[in-house]
């Protein structure tokens, strides 16, 4: 389509165009479509879930995880949530 397009000079002045995508880009697109269908979902999430993370960060000084690996980070998060509850 591009070689015959009358807008090619404005769109892509070079002979070729390289497009790079992250290997998980489709996940972001699916999530964006979900948000587009239900725009209030993010507002609800902000009011019910996000404040907990802010509280953990502020009250408990949990600005970042102190451990590495998914299992250990999961344990650390579980302890913080347990203390919060």
mmCIF file with all atom_site columns, C-alpha atoms in Angstrom, residues 1 14 30 46 54 57 64 69:
data_model
loop_
_atom_site.group_PDB
_atom_site.id
_atom_site.type_symbol
_atom_site.label_atom_id
_atom_site.label_alt_id
_atom_site.label_comp_id
_atom_site.label_asym_id
_atom_site.label_entity_id
_atom_site.label_seq_id
_atom_site.pdbx_PDB_ins_code
_atom_site.Cartn_x
_atom_site.Cartn_y
_atom_site.Cartn_z
_atom_site.occupancy
_atom_site.B_iso_or_equiv
_atom_site.pdbx_formal_charge
_atom_site.auth_seq_id
_atom_site.auth_comp_id
_atom_site.auth_asym_id
_atom_site.auth_atom_id
_atom_site.pdbx_PDB_model_num
ATOM 1 C CA . UNK A 1 1  ? 0.000  0.000   0.000  1.00 0.00 ? 1  UNK A CA 1
ATOM 2 C CA . UNK A 1 14 ? 12.617 7.095   3.646  1.00 0.00 ? 14 UNK A CA 1
ATOM 3 C CA . UNK A 1 30 ? -6.350 -5.819  25.306 1.00 0.00 ? 30 UNK A CA 1
ATOM 4 C CA . UNK A 1 46 ? -8.553 4.050   42.270 1.00 0.00 ? 46 UNK A CA 1
ATOM 5 C CA . UNK A 1 54 ? -0.432 4.526   49.046 1.00 0.00 ? 54 UNK A CA 1
ATOM 6 C CA . UNK A 1 57 ? 3.987  3.244   51.253 1.00 0.00 ? 57 UNK A CA 1
ATOM 7 C CA . UNK A 1 64 ? 10.128 -0.623  47.384 1.00 0.00 ? 64 UNK A CA 1
ATOM 8 C CA . UNK A 1 69 ? 12.472 -13.245 43.484 1.00 0.00 ? 69 UNK A CA 1
#
